[in-house]
Every structure is written in C-alpha cells, then in structure tokens.
XYZ file of N, CA and C in Angstrom:
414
model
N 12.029 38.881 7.542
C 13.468 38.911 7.759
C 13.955 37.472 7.719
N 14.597 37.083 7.051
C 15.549 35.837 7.143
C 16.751 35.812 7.445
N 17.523 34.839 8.164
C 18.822 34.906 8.478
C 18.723 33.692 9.619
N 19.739 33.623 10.423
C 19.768 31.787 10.707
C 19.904 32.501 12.353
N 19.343 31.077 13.402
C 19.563 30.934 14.703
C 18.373 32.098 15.735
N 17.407 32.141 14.651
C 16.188 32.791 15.202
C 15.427 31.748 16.633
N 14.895 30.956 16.355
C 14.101 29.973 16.585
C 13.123 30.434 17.660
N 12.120 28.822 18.072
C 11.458 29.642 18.683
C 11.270 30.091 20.226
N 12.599 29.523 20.584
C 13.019 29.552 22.347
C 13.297 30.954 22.580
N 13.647 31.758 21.171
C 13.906 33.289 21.559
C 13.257 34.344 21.214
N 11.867 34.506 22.212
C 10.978 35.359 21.928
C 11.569 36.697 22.203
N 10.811 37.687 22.092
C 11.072 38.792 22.323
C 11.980 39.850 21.117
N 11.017 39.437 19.880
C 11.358 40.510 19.209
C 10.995 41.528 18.163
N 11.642 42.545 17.880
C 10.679 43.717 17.641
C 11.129 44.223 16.014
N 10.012 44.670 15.261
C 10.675 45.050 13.914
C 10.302 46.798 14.052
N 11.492 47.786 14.120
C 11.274 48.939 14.141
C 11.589 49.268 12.926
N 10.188 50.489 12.690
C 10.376 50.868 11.355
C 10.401 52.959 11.403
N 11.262 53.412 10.491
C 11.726 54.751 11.093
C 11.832 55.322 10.004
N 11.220 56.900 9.696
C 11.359 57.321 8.644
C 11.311 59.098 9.278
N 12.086 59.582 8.168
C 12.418 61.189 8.333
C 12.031 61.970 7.454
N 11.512 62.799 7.436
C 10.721 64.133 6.393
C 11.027 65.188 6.819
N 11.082 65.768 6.248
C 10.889 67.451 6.789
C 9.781 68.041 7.615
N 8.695 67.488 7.604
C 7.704 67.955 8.820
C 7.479 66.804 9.825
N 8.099 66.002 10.048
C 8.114 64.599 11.214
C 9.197 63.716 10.989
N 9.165 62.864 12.169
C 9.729 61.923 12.309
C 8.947 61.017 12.783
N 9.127 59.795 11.865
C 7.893 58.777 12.376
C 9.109 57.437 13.151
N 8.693 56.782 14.686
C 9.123 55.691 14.965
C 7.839 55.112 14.911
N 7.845 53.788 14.363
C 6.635 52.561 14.926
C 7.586 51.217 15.504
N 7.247 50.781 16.330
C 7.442 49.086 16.845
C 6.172 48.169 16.086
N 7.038 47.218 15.921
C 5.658 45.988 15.864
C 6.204 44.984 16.461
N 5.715 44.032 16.769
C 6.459 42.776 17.890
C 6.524 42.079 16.350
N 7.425 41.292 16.558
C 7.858 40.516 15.750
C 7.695 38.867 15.983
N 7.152 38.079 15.158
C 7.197 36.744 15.627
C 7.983 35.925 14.724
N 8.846 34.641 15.432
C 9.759 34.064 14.999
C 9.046 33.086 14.578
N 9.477 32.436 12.755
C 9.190 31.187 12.018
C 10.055 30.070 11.987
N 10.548 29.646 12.861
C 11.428 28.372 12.719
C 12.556 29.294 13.047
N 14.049 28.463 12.406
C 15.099 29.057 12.284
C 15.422 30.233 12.296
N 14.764 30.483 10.946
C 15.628 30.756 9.938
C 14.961 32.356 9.750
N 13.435 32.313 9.707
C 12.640 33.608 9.367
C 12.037 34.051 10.881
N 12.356 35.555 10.399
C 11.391 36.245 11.733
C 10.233 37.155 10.947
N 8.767 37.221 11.479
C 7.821 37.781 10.382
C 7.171 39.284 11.531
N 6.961 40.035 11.017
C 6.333 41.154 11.299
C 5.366 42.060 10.786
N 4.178 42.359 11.131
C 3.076 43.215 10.590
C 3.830 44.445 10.268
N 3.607 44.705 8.823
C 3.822 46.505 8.205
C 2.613 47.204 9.479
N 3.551 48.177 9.647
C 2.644 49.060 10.719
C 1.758 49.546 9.555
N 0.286 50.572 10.663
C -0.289 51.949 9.960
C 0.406 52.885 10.133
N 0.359 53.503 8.994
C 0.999 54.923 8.649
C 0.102 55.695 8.233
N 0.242 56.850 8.722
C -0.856 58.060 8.130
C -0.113 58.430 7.111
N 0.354 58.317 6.206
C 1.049 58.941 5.226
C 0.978 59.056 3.814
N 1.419 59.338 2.648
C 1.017 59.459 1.438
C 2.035 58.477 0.691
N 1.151 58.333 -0.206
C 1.820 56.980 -1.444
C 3.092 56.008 -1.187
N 3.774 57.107 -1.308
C 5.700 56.349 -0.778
C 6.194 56.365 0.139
N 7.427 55.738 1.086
C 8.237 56.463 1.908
C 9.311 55.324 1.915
N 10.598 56.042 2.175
C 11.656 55.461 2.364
C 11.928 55.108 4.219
N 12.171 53.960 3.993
C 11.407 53.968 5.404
C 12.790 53.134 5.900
N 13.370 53.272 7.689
C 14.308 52.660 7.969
C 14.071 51.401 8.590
N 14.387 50.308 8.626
C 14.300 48.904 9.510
C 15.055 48.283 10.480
N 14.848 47.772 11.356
C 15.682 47.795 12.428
C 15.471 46.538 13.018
N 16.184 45.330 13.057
C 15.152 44.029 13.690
C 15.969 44.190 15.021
N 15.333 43.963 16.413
C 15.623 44.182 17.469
C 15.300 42.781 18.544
N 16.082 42.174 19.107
C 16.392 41.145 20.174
C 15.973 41.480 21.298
N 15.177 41.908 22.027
C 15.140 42.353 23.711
C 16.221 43.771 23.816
N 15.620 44.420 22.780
C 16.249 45.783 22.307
C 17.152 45.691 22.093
N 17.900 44.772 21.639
C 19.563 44.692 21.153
C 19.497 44.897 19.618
N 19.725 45.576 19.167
C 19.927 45.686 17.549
C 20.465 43.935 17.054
N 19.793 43.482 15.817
C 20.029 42.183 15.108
C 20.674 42.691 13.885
N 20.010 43.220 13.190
C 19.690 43.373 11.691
C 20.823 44.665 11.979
N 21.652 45.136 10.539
C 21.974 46.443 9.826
C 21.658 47.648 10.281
N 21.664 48.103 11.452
C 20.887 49.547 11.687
C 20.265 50.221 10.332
N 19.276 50.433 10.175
C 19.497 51.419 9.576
C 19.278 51.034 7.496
N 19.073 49.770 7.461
C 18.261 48.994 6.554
C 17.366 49.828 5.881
N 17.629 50.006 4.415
C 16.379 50.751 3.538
C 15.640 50.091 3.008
N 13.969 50.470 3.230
C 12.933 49.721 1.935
C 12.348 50.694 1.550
N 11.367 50.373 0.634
C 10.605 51.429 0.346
C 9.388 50.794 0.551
N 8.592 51.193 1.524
C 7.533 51.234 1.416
C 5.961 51.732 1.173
N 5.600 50.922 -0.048
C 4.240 51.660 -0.514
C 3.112 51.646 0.546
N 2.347 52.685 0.253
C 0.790 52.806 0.820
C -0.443 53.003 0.251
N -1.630 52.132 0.269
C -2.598 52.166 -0.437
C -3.525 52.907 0.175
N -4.275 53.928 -0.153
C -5.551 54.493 0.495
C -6.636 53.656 1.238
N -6.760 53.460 2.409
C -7.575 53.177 2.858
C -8.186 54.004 3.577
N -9.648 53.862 4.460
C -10.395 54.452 5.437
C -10.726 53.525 6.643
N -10.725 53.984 7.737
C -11.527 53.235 8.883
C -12.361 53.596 9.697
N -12.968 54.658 9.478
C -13.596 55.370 10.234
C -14.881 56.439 9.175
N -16.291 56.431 9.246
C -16.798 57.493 8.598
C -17.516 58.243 9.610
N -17.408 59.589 9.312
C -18.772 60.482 10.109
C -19.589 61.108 9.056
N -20.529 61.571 9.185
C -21.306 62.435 8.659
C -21.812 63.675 9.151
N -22.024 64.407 8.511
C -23.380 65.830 9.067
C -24.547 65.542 8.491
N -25.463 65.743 9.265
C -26.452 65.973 8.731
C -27.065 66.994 7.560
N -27.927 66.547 6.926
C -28.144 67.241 5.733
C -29.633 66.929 5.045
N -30.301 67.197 3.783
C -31.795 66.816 3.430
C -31.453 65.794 3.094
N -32.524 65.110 2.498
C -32.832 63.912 1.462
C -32.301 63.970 0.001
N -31.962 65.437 -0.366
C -31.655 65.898 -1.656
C -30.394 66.102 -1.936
N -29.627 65.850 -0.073
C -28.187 65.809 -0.994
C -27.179 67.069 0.244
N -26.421 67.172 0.029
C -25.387 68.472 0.573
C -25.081 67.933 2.173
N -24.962 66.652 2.405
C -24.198 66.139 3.781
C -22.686 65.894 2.985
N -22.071 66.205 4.006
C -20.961 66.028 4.113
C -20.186 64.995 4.823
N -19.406 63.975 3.800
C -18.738 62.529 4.568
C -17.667 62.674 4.650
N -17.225 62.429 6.135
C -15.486 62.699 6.475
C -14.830 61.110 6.179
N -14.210 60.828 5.824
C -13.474 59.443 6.149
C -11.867 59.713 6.568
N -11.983 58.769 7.212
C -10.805 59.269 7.706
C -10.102 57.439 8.067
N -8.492 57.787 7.585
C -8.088 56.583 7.023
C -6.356 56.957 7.226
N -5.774 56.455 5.942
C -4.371 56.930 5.673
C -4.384 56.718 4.048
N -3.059 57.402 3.539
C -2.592 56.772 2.282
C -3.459 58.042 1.084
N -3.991 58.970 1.528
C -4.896 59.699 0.963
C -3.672 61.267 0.127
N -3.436 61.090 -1.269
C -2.260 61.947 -1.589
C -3.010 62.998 -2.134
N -2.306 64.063 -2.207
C -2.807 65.422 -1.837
C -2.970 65.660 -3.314
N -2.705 65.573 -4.703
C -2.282 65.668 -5.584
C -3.127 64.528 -6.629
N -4.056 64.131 -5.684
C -4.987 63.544 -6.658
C -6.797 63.356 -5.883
N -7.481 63.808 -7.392
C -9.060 64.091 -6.640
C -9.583 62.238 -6.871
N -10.347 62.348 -5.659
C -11.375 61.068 -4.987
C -12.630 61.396 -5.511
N -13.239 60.587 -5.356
C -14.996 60.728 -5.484
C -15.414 59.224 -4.724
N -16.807 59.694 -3.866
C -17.166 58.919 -3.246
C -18.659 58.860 -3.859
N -19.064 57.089 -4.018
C -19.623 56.453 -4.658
C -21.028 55.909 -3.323
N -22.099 56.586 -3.683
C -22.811 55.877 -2.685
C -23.907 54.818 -3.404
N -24.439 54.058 -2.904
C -25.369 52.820 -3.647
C -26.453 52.731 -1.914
N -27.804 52.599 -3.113
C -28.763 51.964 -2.162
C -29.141 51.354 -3.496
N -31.140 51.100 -2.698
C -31.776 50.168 -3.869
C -32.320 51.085 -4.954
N -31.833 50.314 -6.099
C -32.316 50.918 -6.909
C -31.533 52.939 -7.310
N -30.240 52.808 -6.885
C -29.861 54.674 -7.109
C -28.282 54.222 -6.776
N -27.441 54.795 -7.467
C -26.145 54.967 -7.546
C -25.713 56.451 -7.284
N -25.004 57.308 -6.790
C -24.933 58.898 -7.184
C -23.376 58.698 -6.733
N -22.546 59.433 -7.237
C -21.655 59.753 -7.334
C -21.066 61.131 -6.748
N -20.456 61.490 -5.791
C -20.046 62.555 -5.364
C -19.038 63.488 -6.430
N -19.085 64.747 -6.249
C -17.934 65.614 -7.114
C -16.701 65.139 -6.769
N -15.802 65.256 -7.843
C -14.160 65.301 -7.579
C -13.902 66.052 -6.163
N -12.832 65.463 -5.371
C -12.397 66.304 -3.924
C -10.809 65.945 -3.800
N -10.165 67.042 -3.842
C -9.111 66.825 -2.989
C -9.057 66.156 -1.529
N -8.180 65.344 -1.153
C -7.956 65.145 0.687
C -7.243 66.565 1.543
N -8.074 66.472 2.403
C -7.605 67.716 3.439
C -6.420 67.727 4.079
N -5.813 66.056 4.556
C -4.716 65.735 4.560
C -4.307 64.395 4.071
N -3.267 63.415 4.326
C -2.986 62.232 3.964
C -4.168 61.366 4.564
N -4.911 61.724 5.698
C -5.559 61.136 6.555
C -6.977 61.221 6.774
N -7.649 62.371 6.284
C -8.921 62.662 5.880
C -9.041 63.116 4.491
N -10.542 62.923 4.191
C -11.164 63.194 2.644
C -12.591 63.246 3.132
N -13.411 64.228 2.610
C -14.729 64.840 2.814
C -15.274 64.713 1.128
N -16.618 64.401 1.453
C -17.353 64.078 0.206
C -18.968 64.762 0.696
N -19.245 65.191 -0.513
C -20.637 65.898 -0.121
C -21.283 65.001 -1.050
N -22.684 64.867 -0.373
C -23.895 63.815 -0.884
C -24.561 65.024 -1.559
C-alpha cells in the first residue's frame, strides 16, 4: 500500500482481506508493517482456495478504516502442500498419499512424482478431493 504520513511512530496496522462466494465468506487479518512514509507492507494471507479470487482490501489504523473500503484485487493462487500423510501399503505399490495444502482446482488432474535411488515412478492422473487435499496412490 502506498500513500503518505504512514511512518514509523504509527504502529498498529492491519491489512484485511475479504472475499464472498456462494458457499463462504472468507475474512483474514494480517498485521501490517509500516516502510517509512510513504509505504505500508503486508503478507498475502493462506487461502484454501482455488486458482482465482476477487478478493476485498481494507488497510486498517487501530481498526479505523485508512484505505477505500472495499478496494478490488485479484488475487492469484498457486498449488501448494504442507502437510503429507500416508497409509500403509506393500513394497509394490497401492499406499495412498494425502497432501494437503491449498490452491488445488477441481478441474484439473495432478500426478505425484516419487524419486529414490536409482527409480522414478510416477503416480496415475487424480483429481483433488477439494481445493485443499489431493490423494495419490504409490
């Protein structure tokens, strides 16, 4: 965010980001930290969500609205994971890997790539179960 008379005697502030769908409503906070003057900088939250979203912005003073209520961006999302489990299974194959992440769109198949020494194997095409998990069988 840029704009003038930020500085850094005036902590305390927050970048809310707000978006509406038909099956939720997402609020996130992130604290916001002030760059000099002029810029205030803030971490893009995690979102469990798929590819796009029109998302609302809100820069906030010690909860006093700063910024435009109500500010449009669009923000993209890349598939990531942070988390794996497994089941157990043989040596020959048929475990099942959950990952579980965000950014995972329903409308396109994954394959999960495993490597040791010496062996590469490649899992089948899989849909994600939601934006937020994807299962891969060994």
């Amino acid at each position: 965010v840029s704009g003038a008379g930020f500085g850094v005697r005036r902590p305390f502030y927050q970048c809310l980001f707000s978006s509406r769908s038909s099956s939720e409503n997402i609020v996130i906070f992130a604290n916001a930290t002030s760059v000099g003057w002029s810029y205030v900088t803030c971490a893009s939250p995690i979102w469990r969500t798929q590819s796009s979203i029109a998302a609302n912005f809100t820069l906030l003073h010690q909860g006093v609205t700063v910024t435009k209520r109500g500010q449009q961006l669009l923000l993209p999302f890349q598939e990531s994971w942070d988390s794996v489990s497994v089941t157990a299974g043989s040596a020959f194959g048929g475990s099942i890997i959950t990952l579980q992440g965000g950014g995972f769109h329903s409308g396109t198949f994954y394959q999960c790539v495993f490597t040791g020494k010496n062996l590469t194997a490649v899992s089948l095409p899989s849909k994600p179960l939601s934006a937020s998990f994807l299962t891969c069988q060994t």
